Tab-separated table of C-alpha atoms in Angstrom:
chain	number	residue	atom	x	y	z
A	15	UNK	CA	13.032	3.845	4.369
A	16	UNK	CA	14.699	3.664	7.806
A	17	UNK	CA	17.836	5.703	6.755
A	18	UNK	CA	15.369	8.318	5.278
A	19	UNK	CA	13.404	8.469	8.551
A	20	UNK	CA	16.668	9.112	10.578
A	21	UNK	CA	17.954	11.380	7.980
A	22	UNK	CA	14.902	13.593	8.233
A	23	UNK	CA	14.721	13.122	12.037
A	24	UNK	CA	18.344	14.488	12.217
A	25	UNK	CA	17.266	17.681	10.360
A	26	UNK	CA	14.329	17.945	12.629
A	27	UNK	CA	16.449	17.538	15.641
A	28	UNK	CA	18.577	20.483	14.435
A	29	UNK	CA	15.447	22.685	14.254
A	30	UNK	CA	14.169	21.609	17.711
A	31	UNK	CA	17.483	22.291	19.269
A	32	UNK	CA	17.972	25.638	17.708
A	33	UNK	CA	14.313	26.502	18.419
A	34	UNK	CA	15.270	26.269	22.090
A	35	UNK	CA	17.720	29.234	21.575
A	36	UNK	CA	15.516	31.688	19.793
A	37	UNK	CA	13.426	32.145	16.569
A	38	UNK	CA	16.511	34.029	15.072
A	39	UNK	CA	18.636	30.878	15.648
A	40	UNK	CA	16.031	28.869	13.613
A	41	UNK	CA	16.095	31.515	10.776
A	42	UNK	CA	19.900	31.389	10.853
A	43	UNK	CA	20.033	27.716	10.269
A	44	UNK	CA	17.275	27.964	7.629
A	45	UNK	CA	19.194	30.755	5.738
A	46	UNK	CA	22.485	28.923	5.927
A	47	UNK	CA	20.638	25.742	4.644
A	48	UNK	CA	19.810	27.682	1.395
A	49	UNK	CA	23.558	27.737	0.585
A	50	UNK	CA	24.265	24.316	2.097
A	51	UNK	CA	21.790	22.850	-0.369
A	52	UNK	CA	24.120	23.593	-3.125
A	53	UNK	CA	26.667	20.936	-2.346
A	54	UNK	CA	23.622	18.735	-1.732
A	55	UNK	CA	22.265	19.497	-5.150
A	56	UNK	CA	25.411	18.595	-6.878
A	57	UNK	CA	25.854	15.429	-4.840
A	58	UNK	CA	22.428	14.400	-5.682
A	59	UNK	CA	22.858	15.279	-9.220
A	60	UNK	CA	25.991	13.131	-9.700
A	61	UNK	CA	24.165	10.471	-7.643
A	62	UNK	CA	21.437	10.653	-10.086
A	63	UNK	CA	23.830	9.915	-12.991
A	64	UNK	CA	25.429	7.150	-11.115
A	65	UNK	CA	22.064	5.424	-10.237
A	66	UNK	CA	20.794	5.603	-13.707
A	67	UNK	CA	24.100	3.997	-15.079
A	68	UNK	CA	24.594	1.488	-12.423
A	69	UNK	CA	21.029	0.289	-12.327
A	70	UNK	CA	21.000	-0.065	-16.058
A	71	UNK	CA	24.211	-1.854	-16.177
A	72	UNK	CA	23.225	-4.116	-13.360
A	73	UNK	CA	20.111	-5.167	-15.233
A	74	UNK	CA	22.061	-5.828	-18.340
A	75	UNK	CA	24.878	-7.697	-16.432
A	76	UNK	CA	27.604	-5.281	-17.472
A	77	UNK	CA	29.570	-5.043	-14.145
A	78	UNK	CA	32.777	-3.753	-15.404
A	79	UNK	CA	31.068	-0.569	-16.840
A	80	UNK	CA	28.965	-0.386	-13.789
A	81	UNK	CA	31.949	-0.417	-11.535
A	82	UNK	CA	33.794	2.297	-13.617
A	83	UNK	CA	30.755	4.474	-13.554
A	84	UNK	CA	30.680	4.324	-9.787
A	85	UNK	CA	34.350	5.088	-9.474
A	86	UNK	CA	34.119	7.982	-11.832
A	87	UNK	CA	31.136	9.410	-10.194
A	88	UNK	CA	32.884	9.395	-6.734
A	89	UNK	CA	35.942	11.035	-7.959
A	90	UNK	CA	34.102	13.748	-9.729
A	91	UNK	CA	31.989	14.315	-6.677
A	92	UNK	CA	35.013	14.693	-4.260
A	93	UNK	CA	36.645	17.345	-6.715
A	94	UNK	CA	33.393	19.288	-6.996
A	95	UNK	CA	33.261	19.709	-3.346
A	96	UNK	CA	36.335	21.616	-2.994
A	97	UNK	CA	35.094	25.200	-4.201
A	98	UNK	CA	32.540	25.162	-1.367
A	99	UNK	CA	35.271	24.617	1.237
A	100	UNK	CA	36.836	27.899	-0.234
A	101	UNK	CA	33.577	29.682	-0.234
A	102	UNK	CA	32.871	28.782	3.476
A	103	UNK	CA	36.295	30.091	4.506
A	104	UNK	CA	35.916	33.340	2.574
A	105	UNK	CA	32.264	34.253	2.353
A	106	UNK	CA	30.049	32.538	4.971
A	107	UNK	CA	28.903	35.441	6.959
A	108	UNK	CA	28.641	37.961	4.063
A	109	UNK	CA	26.622	35.431	2.179
A	110	UNK	CA	23.940	35.127	4.966
A	111	UNK	CA	23.856	39.034	5.312
A	112	UNK	CA	23.222	39.304	1.577
A	113	UNK	CA	19.825	37.787	2.153
A	114	UNK	CA	18.820	40.590	4.305
A	115	UNK	CA	19.389	38.740	7.653
A	116	UNK	CA	19.773	40.994	10.858
A	117	UNK	CA	23.431	41.071	12.031
A	118	UNK	CA	22.911	38.332	14.698
A	119	UNK	CA	21.179	36.033	12.369
A	120	UNK	CA	24.152	36.589	9.762
A	121	UNK	CA	26.622	35.935	12.383
A	122	UNK	CA	25.094	32.627	13.554
A	123	UNK	CA	24.207	31.397	10.118
A	124	UNK	CA	27.657	32.245	8.850
A	125	UNK	CA	29.325	30.196	11.411
A	126	UNK	CA	27.126	27.238	10.865
A	127	UNK	CA	27.617	27.545	7.052
A	128	UNK	CA	31.342	27.401	7.412
A	129	UNK	CA	31.398	24.261	9.284
A	130	UNK	CA	29.052	22.487	6.976
A	131	UNK	CA	31.065	23.720	3.897
A	132	UNK	CA	34.341	22.477	5.283
A	133	UNK	CA	32.943	18.775	4.724
A	134	UNK	CA	31.286	19.406	1.389
A	135	UNK	CA	33.604	16.923	-0.489
A	136	UNK	CA	32.711	14.280	2.083
A	137	UNK	CA	28.943	15.034	1.645
A	138	UNK	CA	29.255	14.692	-2.127
A	139	UNK	CA	31.082	11.335	-1.772
A	140	UNK	CA	28.588	10.007	0.724
A	141	UNK	CA	25.649	10.975	-1.483
A	142	UNK	CA	27.173	9.567	-4.668
A	143	UNK	CA	28.452	6.429	-3.139
A	144	UNK	CA	25.035	5.513	-1.520
A	145	UNK	CA	23.112	6.126	-4.718
A	146	UNK	CA	25.617	4.155	-6.729
A	147	UNK	CA	25.223	1.068	-4.474
A	148	UNK	CA	21.385	1.505	-4.475
A	149	UNK	CA	21.504	1.381	-8.230
A	150	UNK	CA	23.012	-2.125	-8.004
A	151	UNK	CA	20.144	-3.209	-5.819
A	152	UNK	CA	22.287	-3.065	-2.471
A	153	UNK	CA	20.142	-0.810	-0.391
A	154	UNK	CA	21.236	-2.256	2.897
A	155	UNK	CA	24.881	-1.213	2.982
A	156	UNK	CA	23.964	2.553	2.540
A	157	UNK	CA	21.106	2.105	5.032
A	158	UNK	CA	23.400	0.538	7.763
A	159	UNK	CA	26.039	3.327	7.226
A	160	UNK	CA	23.506	6.078	7.199
A	161	UNK	CA	21.414	4.781	10.179
A	162	UNK	CA	24.737	4.783	12.411
A	163	UNK	CA	25.664	8.230	10.983
A	164	UNK	CA	22.353	9.874	11.493
A	165	UNK	CA	22.285	8.557	15.175
A	166	UNK	CA	25.635	9.960	15.833
A	167	UNK	CA	24.527	13.156	14.233
A	168	UNK	CA	21.407	13.431	16.343
A	169	UNK	CA	23.278	12.505	19.480
A	170	UNK	CA	25.972	15.066	18.700
A	171	UNK	CA	23.326	17.839	18.046
A	172	UNK	CA	21.637	17.315	21.458
A	173	UNK	CA	24.910	16.853	23.372
A	174	UNK	CA	26.903	19.766	21.682
A	175	UNK	CA	24.175	21.970	21.038
A	176	UNK	CA	22.753	21.898	24.683
A	177	UNK	CA	25.824	20.861	26.601
A	178	UNK	CA	24.335	17.746	27.882
A	179	UNK	CA	26.612	15.821	30.592
A	180	UNK	CA	30.316	16.267	29.906
A	181	UNK	CA	29.920	17.831	26.595
A	182	UNK	CA	30.541	21.742	26.033
A	183	UNK	CA	27.294	23.862	25.204
A	184	UNK	CA	28.413	25.063	21.786
A	185	UNK	CA	24.766	25.828	20.696
A	186	UNK	CA	24.557	26.632	16.866
A	187	UNK	CA	28.266	25.562	16.461
A	188	UNK	CA	27.542	22.280	18.081
A	189	UNK	CA	24.760	21.574	15.697
A	190	UNK	CA	27.046	22.327	12.754
A	191	UNK	CA	29.881	20.063	14.173
A	192	UNK	CA	27.693	17.231	14.581
A	193	UNK	CA	26.572	17.456	11.121
A	194	UNK	CA	30.105	17.707	9.788
A	195	UNK	CA	31.162	14.712	11.691
A	196	UNK	CA	28.179	12.722	10.243
A	197	UNK	CA	29.276	13.675	6.767
A	198	UNK	CA	32.705	12.495	7.228
A	199	UNK	CA	31.812	9.189	8.890
A	200	UNK	CA	29.319	8.373	6.097
A	201	UNK	CA	31.739	9.015	3.334
A	202	UNK	CA	34.645	7.120	4.998
A	203	UNK	CA	32.376	4.081	5.728
A	204	UNK	CA	30.986	3.778	2.397
A	205	UNK	CA	34.351	4.103	0.705
A	206	UNK	CA	35.689	1.376	2.893
A	207	UNK	CA	32.741	-0.903	2.161
A	208	UNK	CA	33.244	-0.527	-1.536
A	209	UNK	CA	37.098	-0.910	-1.368
A	210	UNK	CA	36.785	-3.799	1.013
A	211	UNK	CA	34.642	-5.906	-1.353
A	212	UNK	CA	31.613	-5.896	0.978
A	213	UNK	CA	29.308	-4.739	-1.738
A	214	UNK	CA	28.466	-5.942	-5.278
A	215	UNK	CA	30.243	-2.976	-6.692
A	216	UNK	CA	33.897	-2.256	-6.571
A	217	UNK	CA	36.442	0.391	-7.659
A	218	UNK	CA	37.805	0.272	-11.202
A	219	UNK	CA	40.495	2.251	-12.950
A	220	UNK	CA	38.790	4.921	-15.007
A	221	UNK	CA	39.469	4.657	-18.827
A	222	UNK	CA	36.130	4.743	-20.695
A	223	UNK	CA	35.427	8.231	-21.803
A	224	UNK	CA	31.949	7.456	-22.958
A	225	UNK	CA	30.947	6.565	-19.430
A	226	UNK	CA	32.349	9.888	-18.277
A	227	UNK	CA	30.485	11.689	-20.905
A	228	UNK	CA	27.171	9.916	-20.169
A	229	UNK	CA	27.683	10.412	-16.462
A	230	UNK	CA	27.900	14.080	-16.937
A	231	UNK	CA	25.103	14.336	-19.424
A	232	UNK	CA	22.620	12.564	-17.265
A	233	UNK	CA	23.832	14.338	-14.176
A	234	UNK	CA	24.028	17.942	-15.469
A	235	UNK	CA	20.242	18.502	-15.830
A	236	UNK	CA	19.839	16.984	-12.246
A	237	UNK	CA	22.442	19.210	-10.764
A	238	UNK	CA	21.013	22.210	-12.756
A	239	UNK	CA	17.492	21.437	-11.360
A	240	UNK	CA	18.812	21.383	-7.931
A	241	UNK	CA	20.877	24.571	-8.250
A	242	UNK	CA	18.055	26.304	-9.949
A	243	UNK	CA	15.747	25.253	-7.082
A	244	UNK	CA	18.188	26.468	-4.582
A	245	UNK	CA	18.637	29.795	-6.332
A	246	UNK	CA	14.931	30.215	-6.327
A	247	UNK	CA	14.872	29.713	-2.502
A	248	UNK	CA	16.918	32.916	-2.137
A	249	UNK	CA	14.227	35.411	-3.456
A	250	UNK	CA	11.541	33.212	-2.019
A	251	UNK	CA	13.225	33.550	1.610
A	252	UNK	CA	13.583	37.268	0.887
A	253	UNK	CA	9.902	37.457	0.447
A	254	UNK	CA	9.248	35.530	3.627
A	255	UNK	CA	11.684	37.847	5.404
A	256	UNK	CA	9.772	40.824	4.121
A	257	UNK	CA	6.841	39.579	6.240
A	258	UNK	CA	9.008	39.198	9.211
A	259	UNK	CA	11.648	36.883	10.949
A	260	UNK	CA	8.618	34.877	12.497
A	261	UNK	CA	7.186	34.054	9.031
A	262	UNK	CA	10.669	32.928	7.834
A	263	UNK	CA	11.112	30.690	10.872
A	264	UNK	CA	7.509	29.426	10.635
A	265	UNK	CA	8.289	28.400	6.985
A	266	UNK	CA	11.394	26.431	8.207
A	267	UNK	CA	9.341	24.684	10.862
A	268	UNK	CA	6.133	24.003	8.720
A	269	UNK	CA	8.159	22.501	5.946
A	270	UNK	CA	10.350	20.463	8.446
A	271	UNK	CA	7.267	18.978	10.000
A	272	UNK	CA	6.032	18.001	6.531
A	273	UNK	CA	9.420	16.482	5.509
A	274	UNK	CA	9.595	14.564	8.906
A	275	UNK	CA	6.238	12.830	8.280
A	276	UNK	CA	6.245	12.354	4.611
A	277	UNK	CA	9.824	13.063	3.310
A	278	UNK	CA	11.292	9.531	4.159
A	279	UNK	CA	8.603	7.797	2.108
A	280	UNK	CA	8.705	10.136	-0.695
A	281	UNK	CA	12.553	9.990	-1.058
A	282	UNK	CA	12.440	6.275	-0.656
A	283	UNK	CA	9.899	5.785	-3.394
A	284	UNK	CA	11.925	8.146	-5.640
A	285	UNK	CA	15.048	6.142	-5.265
A	286	UNK	CA	13.196	2.779	-5.753
A	287	UNK	CA	11.491	3.948	-8.883
A	288	UNK	CA	14.923	4.896	-10.375
A	289	UNK	CA	16.472	1.573	-9.519
A	290	UNK	CA	13.552	-0.736	-10.720
A	291	UNK	CA	12.801	1.426	-13.912
A	292	UNK	CA	16.489	1.479	-14.699
A	293	UNK	CA	17.084	-2.310	-13.991
A	294	UNK	CA	13.914	-3.138	-16.077
A	295	UNK	CA	15.278	-1.119	-19.088
A	296	UNK	CA	18.719	-3.018	-18.644
A	297	UNK	CA	16.754	-6.275	-18.739
A	298	UNK	CA	15.242	-4.941	-22.048
A	299	UNK	CA	11.675	-4.627	-20.743
A	300	UNK	CA	10.473	-1.153	-21.321
A	301	UNK	CA	6.854	-2.041	-20.578
A	302	UNK	CA	7.689	-3.307	-17.136
A	303	UNK	CA	9.619	-0.199	-16.604
A	304	UNK	CA	6.503	1.925	-17.433
A	305	UNK	CA	4.337	-0.283	-15.190
A	306	UNK	CA	6.764	-0.026	-12.316
A	307	UNK	CA	6.763	3.791	-12.434
A	308	UNK	CA	3.119	4.168	-12.371
A	309	UNK	CA	2.678	1.587	-9.609
A	310	UNK	CA	5.104	3.459	-7.438
A	311	UNK	CA	3.184	6.682	-8.081
A	312	UNK	CA	0.051	4.738	-6.923
A	313	UNK	CA	1.702	3.460	-3.781
A	314	UNK	CA	2.864	7.190	-3.080
A	315	UNK	CA	-0.525	8.518	-3.396
A	316	UNK	CA	-2.018	5.943	-1.083
A	317	UNK	CA	0.511	6.422	1.628
A	318	UNK	CA	2.043	9.863	1.403
A	319	UNK	CA	-1.330	11.402	0.128
A	320	UNK	CA	-2.981	9.852	3.289
A	321	UNK	CA	-0.295	11.164	5.711
A	322	UNK	CA	-0.528	14.565	4.202
A	323	UNK	CA	-4.305	14.634	4.937
A	324	UNK	CA	-3.505	13.626	8.645
A	325	UNK	CA	-0.850	16.445	8.777
A	326	UNK	CA	-3.493	19.100	7.664
A	327	UNK	CA	-5.849	18.031	10.636
A	328	UNK	CA	-2.818	17.907	13.295
A	329	UNK	CA	-0.780	20.754	12.244
A	330	UNK	CA	-1.092	22.658	15.483
A	331	UNK	CA	0.174	20.057	17.871
A	332	UNK	CA	2.914	18.925	15.644
A	333	UNK	CA	4.388	22.497	15.122
A	334	UNK	CA	4.037	23.121	18.825
A	335	UNK	CA	6.829	20.626	19.297
A	336	UNK	CA	9.268	23.243	17.679
A	337	UNK	CA	8.111	26.499	18.792
A	338	UNK	CA	5.909	28.161	21.574
A	339	UNK	CA	6.254	31.743	20.084
A	340	UNK	CA	2.646	32.670	19.202
A	341	UNK	CA	3.198	34.448	15.912
A	342	UNK	CA	5.510	31.771	14.723
A	343	UNK	CA	3.247	28.945	15.755
A	344	UNK	CA	0.302	30.379	13.889
A	345	UNK	CA	2.255	30.635	10.542
A	346	UNK	CA	4.011	27.447	11.114
A	347	UNK	CA	0.654	25.456	11.378
A	348	UNK	CA	-0.541	27.238	8.324
A	349	UNK	CA	2.552	26.136	6.280
A	350	UNK	CA	2.311	22.559	7.508
A	351	UNK	CA	-1.299	22.641	6.370
A	352	UNK	CA	-0.281	23.820	2.939
A	353	UNK	CA	2.305	21.110	2.451
A	354	UNK	CA	-0.217	18.509	3.709
A	355	UNK	CA	-2.599	19.600	0.822
A	356	UNK	CA	0.333	19.555	-1.553
A	357	UNK	CA	1.425	16.166	-0.416
A	358	UNK	CA	-0.218	14.152	-3.370
A	359	UNK	CA	1.324	16.207	-5.908
A	360	UNK	CA	4.851	16.420	-4.348
A	361	UNK	CA	4.975	12.621	-4.103
A	362	UNK	CA	3.860	11.976	-7.626
A	363	UNK	CA	6.405	14.593	-8.811
A	364	UNK	CA	9.311	12.968	-6.946
A	365	UNK	CA	8.382	9.368	-8.044
A	366	UNK	CA	7.913	10.333	-11.647
A	367	UNK	CA	11.139	12.332	-11.537
A	368	UNK	CA	12.854	9.273	-10.193
A	369	UNK	CA	11.418	6.964	-12.786
A	370	UNK	CA	12.572	9.272	-15.597
A	371	UNK	CA	15.887	9.417	-14.000
A	372	UNK	CA	16.199	5.583	-14.082
A	373	UNK	CA	15.444	5.955	-17.795
A	374	UNK	CA	18.405	8.549	-18.124
A	375	UNK	CA	15.818	11.498	-18.566
A	376	UNK	CA	16.806	14.087	-16.268
A	377	UNK	CA	15.891	17.112	-18.513
A	378	UNK	CA	12.190	16.732	-18.021
A	379	UNK	CA	12.338	17.034	-14.215
A	380	UNK	CA	14.836	19.887	-14.614
A	381	UNK	CA	12.210	21.776	-16.762
A	382	UNK	CA	9.336	20.889	-14.473
A	383	UNK	CA	10.993	21.946	-11.152
A	384	UNK	CA	12.845	25.099	-12.401
A	385	UNK	CA	9.701	26.564	-14.245
A	386	UNK	CA	7.466	25.669	-11.374
A	387	UNK	CA	9.590	27.299	-8.659
A	388	UNK	CA	10.275	30.539	-10.565
A	389	UNK	CA	6.730	30.891	-12.119
A	390	UNK	CA	4.780	30.008	-8.985
A	391	UNK	CA	6.816	29.593	-5.789
A	392	UNK	CA	8.694	32.864	-6.363
A	393	UNK	CA	6.712	34.797	-9.158
A	394	UNK	CA	3.190	34.102	-8.012
A	395	UNK	CA	4.040	34.544	-4.328
A	396	UNK	CA	5.590	37.863	-4.922
A	397	UNK	CA	2.882	39.061	-7.322
A	398	UNK	CA	-0.100	38.064	-5.030
A	399	UNK	CA	1.457	38.243	-1.665
A	400	UNK	CA	3.668	41.489	-1.958
A	401	UNK	CA	2.589	43.358	-4.962
A	402	UNK	CA	-1.156	42.699	-4.775
A	403	UNK	CA	-1.033	42.854	-0.857
A	404	UNK	CA	-2.500	39.406	-0.131
A	405	UNK	CA	0.273	38.636	2.330
A	406	UNK	CA	1.371	35.281	3.189
A	407	UNK	CA	-1.711	33.669	1.724
A	408	UNK	CA	-0.330	34.464	-1.686
A	409	UNK	CA	2.794	32.313	-0.668
A	410	UNK	CA	0.498	29.460	0.488
A	411	UNK	CA	-0.974	29.452	-2.928
A	412	UNK	CA	2.276	29.737	-4.737
A	413	UNK	CA	3.548	26.635	-2.914
A	414	UNK	CA	0.629	24.464	-4.001
A	415	UNK	CA	0.714	25.641	-7.539
A	416	UNK	CA	4.321	24.876	-7.821
A	417	UNK	CA	3.752	21.253	-7.103
A	418	UNK	CA	0.675	20.957	-9.317
A	419	UNK	CA	2.511	22.239	-12.189
A	420	UNK	CA	5.641	20.246	-11.728
A	421	UNK	CA	3.585	17.148	-11.432
A	422	UNK	CA	1.749	17.788	-14.627
A	423	UNK	CA	5.099	18.283	-16.667
A	424	UNK	CA	6.828	15.046	-15.303
A	425	UNK	CA	3.642	12.986	-15.797
A	426	UNK	CA	3.444	14.179	-19.515
A	427	UNK	CA	7.022	13.332	-19.938
A	428	UNK	CA	6.821	9.809	-18.499
A	429	UNK	CA	3.762	9.057	-20.402
A	430	UNK	CA	4.600	10.502	-23.770
A	431	UNK	CA	8.546	10.814	-23.530
A	432	UNK	CA	11.080	8.812	-25.345
A	433	UNK	CA	13.157	7.919	-22.264
A	434	UNK	CA	13.193	4.191	-22.704
A	435	UNK	CA	14.566	4.234	-26.197
A	436	UNK	CA	17.001	6.797	-25.111
A	437	UNK	CA	18.357	4.643	-22.263
A	438	UNK	CA	18.715	1.718	-24.509
A	439	UNK	CA	20.681	3.669	-27.009
A	440	UNK	CA	22.995	5.014	-24.331
A	441	UNK	CA	23.787	1.545	-23.023
A	442	UNK	CA	24.717	0.396	-26.627
A	443	UNK	CA	26.940	3.408	-26.810
A	444	UNK	CA	28.817	2.770	-23.685
A	445	UNK	CA	29.332	-0.952	-24.518
A	446	UNK	CA	27.183	-2.504	-21.790
A	447	UNK	CA	25.144	-4.619	-24.237
A	448	UNK	CA	28.381	-6.068	-25.742
A	449	UNK	CA	29.793	-6.727	-22.285
A	450	UNK	CA	26.845	-8.571	-21.163
């Protein structure tokens, strides 16, 4: 959880620092992050495949297959980052302008996006290597590396963004440079840890095509889920921009407040559920896998649900840490309250999606999230908020309905789905049972 807290704090620091510049700067980073989520989604998708295979093979004791899955996932992730480097060099500013951003917002956002995309391969490697190690049960190594990386990132954002002490005042460029340096540090440190024998896993020469196929099969829906969600964010942010730059900036702030106070726990529970469900299946105990999944949901409801209630009650003072602009402050508090109300559904969704991922089922979360975002977060928000004239209230309702819908789908999939038998069949296919 510690690394999740600092990772979220890092992004929160980005918003706080840029909010000192202007609401336009906050909107610029928010819009650039729409594109920056694409390499994040691919990295998390490949990491999802890696954590499924590594956790299952760790449970069954197939270390050779596990090490090869880790190696293949890292290699694929590095190659998958190269197109983003080219995109950043050629299309960064036009991509922001395409969303309807004013020229000054497009200029700032394009500069930030270029810097982030230059380190997309490193971001991919960092995500996949961390997930791979977590699948083996080693959560300490990724935590240590990410804690140091995030502290460097936070310090760099403040120093380079504001020009503290001997550092230049690069403003939004400084925020981007700090993030890029953090990406490079994390990837390098994790690769050295695996190569140097400081982790349970190690690198292996790729030769098993079945592992390659399964890695891509499990990762593809996860990648598709993330990309679809990112694509849906474009029309959603266009809807917000139609209500004004302040509304868009308020959404970025309100969501950031929610992510800071609940995101670390939610993401931690999601990763934990993937690991314990996958290892239970590797041990040949599907009943324990199901119990662990539901138990993690209950823990999430107790903790994250409670925090969401507190967020609803304390939204105004929390968002005031990010902005003093009156219109932005009012809308940001409302968005924070909405996310507070949605917290029980959101944590249930991410935990159940993580549990299904541990069982190699990434299709059900893909269906749940994609349909929810396009039907409710985009479709309902546009229909009620814009077409029927209910304004931002329609957007608030669309966000809550999205999480209710997505939770219902993954809940049904975890309860009635055949993910346990599928995972067992895949372990046999790649030879993990024979190796053990």
